[in-house]
Amino acid sequence: MNGSIIKTIISEARAAIHGDYISKWRAVDVLLDLRSAAVEDPALVAHLDELLATIPGISVAANEWWRAALETTSRLSEGTPEASPLPN
């Protein structure tokens, strides 16, 4: 797994958060980039697959969910056990 790429993707995604919502296509794009970078970490890939399958909303998702998803993904990528379930 390329940890520096994952950190960069997460950092850029966090910096791009504005307002209350993220477009669903943008969240999917970032999650797929993260999944590609995490290909050697089955647990992280499974987590990202779960996020991809459960993105809330039809065309947008709440940035509250997005922030939580990025935080959980960051902790998992660093080897820190997940402190809470997937964001709702």
Protein backbone atom coordinates (compact mmCIF):
# COMPACT_ATOMS: atom_id res chain seq x y z
CA MET A 1 0.00 0.00 0.00
CA ASN A 2 1.29 3.45 -0.81
CA GLY A 3 0.61 5.34 2.40
CA SER A 4 1.88 8.66 1.11
CA ILE A 5 -0.53 8.58 -1.83
CA ILE A 6 -3.42 7.73 0.50
CA LYS A 7 -2.47 10.57 2.87
CA THR A 8 -2.28 12.98 -0.07
CA ILE A 9 -5.68 11.93 -1.44
CA ILE A 10 -7.30 12.28 2.00
CA SER A 11 -5.61 15.63 2.63
CA GLU A 12 -6.78 17.00 -0.73
CA ALA A 13 -10.31 15.68 -0.15
CA ARG A 14 -10.45 17.35 3.26
CA ALA A 15 -9.19 20.64 1.82
CA ALA A 16 -11.91 20.54 -0.85
CA ILE A 17 -14.77 20.32 1.66
CA HIS A 18 -16.98 23.40 1.41
CA GLY A 19 -20.58 23.93 2.39
CA ASP A 20 -22.92 21.22 3.61
CA TYR A 21 -22.78 18.68 0.77
CA ILE A 22 -20.44 16.85 -1.59
CA SER A 23 -21.61 15.58 -4.94
CA LYS A 24 -21.93 11.84 -4.92
CA TRP A 25 -19.81 11.46 -8.09
CA ARG A 26 -16.96 13.38 -6.42
CA ALA A 27 -17.10 11.16 -3.32
CA VAL A 28 -17.10 8.05 -5.53
CA ASP A 29 -14.12 9.39 -7.50
CA VAL A 30 -12.08 9.98 -4.33
CA LEU A 31 -13.06 6.62 -2.83
CA LEU A 32 -12.04 4.83 -6.02
CA ASP A 33 -8.70 6.64 -6.03
CA LEU A 34 -8.18 5.56 -2.42
CA ARG A 35 -9.19 1.99 -3.27
CA SER A 36 -6.66 1.91 -6.09
CA ALA A 37 -3.89 3.14 -3.78
CA ALA A 38 -4.87 0.64 -1.06
CA VAL A 39 -4.94 -2.44 -3.27
CA GLU A 40 -2.39 -4.26 -1.08
CA ASP A 41 -4.43 -3.77 2.13
CA PRO A 42 -7.51 -6.05 2.06
CA ALA A 43 -9.03 -4.55 5.21
CA LEU A 44 -8.81 -1.02 3.85
CA VAL A 45 -10.17 -2.13 0.46
CA ALA A 46 -13.12 -3.80 2.23
CA HIS A 47 -13.75 -0.60 4.20
CA LEU A 48 -13.67 1.50 1.01
CA ASP A 49 -15.99 -0.97 -0.74
CA GLU A 50 -18.43 -0.61 2.16
CA LEU A 51 -18.28 3.18 1.90
CA LEU A 52 -18.87 3.00 -1.86
CA ALA A 53 -21.89 0.74 -1.33
CA THR A 54 -23.44 2.92 1.36
CA ILE A 55 -22.94 6.53 0.24
CA PRO A 56 -26.10 8.28 1.43
CA GLY A 57 -28.24 10.42 -0.83
CA ILE A 58 -29.23 10.32 -4.47
CA SER A 59 -26.97 12.96 -5.98
CA VAL A 60 -25.27 14.53 -2.95
CA ALA A 61 -24.03 13.34 0.45
CA ALA A 62 -23.74 15.39 3.62
CA ASN A 63 -20.25 16.69 4.31
CA GLU A 64 -20.72 15.49 7.89
CA TRP A 65 -20.80 11.93 6.51
CA TRP A 66 -17.89 12.68 4.18
CA ARG A 67 -15.69 14.06 6.97
CA ALA A 68 -16.39 10.98 9.12
CA ALA A 69 -15.67 8.67 6.18
CA LEU A 70 -12.34 10.37 5.50
CA GLU A 71 -11.39 10.31 9.19
CA THR A 72 -12.16 6.60 9.53
CA THR A 73 -10.29 5.84 6.32
CA SER A 74 -7.30 7.85 7.52
CA ARG A 75 -7.19 5.95 10.83
CA LEU A 76 -7.44 2.59 9.07
CA SER A 77 -4.73 3.51 6.56
CA GLU A 78 -2.40 4.31 9.46
CA GLY A 79 -3.12 0.97 11.09
CA THR A 80 -5.18 2.50 13.89
CA PRO A 81 -8.21 0.37 14.74
CA GLU A 82 -11.51 1.82 13.77
CA ALA A 83 -12.92 3.64 16.80
CA SER A 84 -16.46 3.77 15.50
CA PRO A 85 -18.63 2.07 12.90
CA LEU A 86 -18.96 3.42 9.38
CA PRO A 87 -20.59 6.85 9.23
CA ASN A 88 -24.35 6.87 8.67
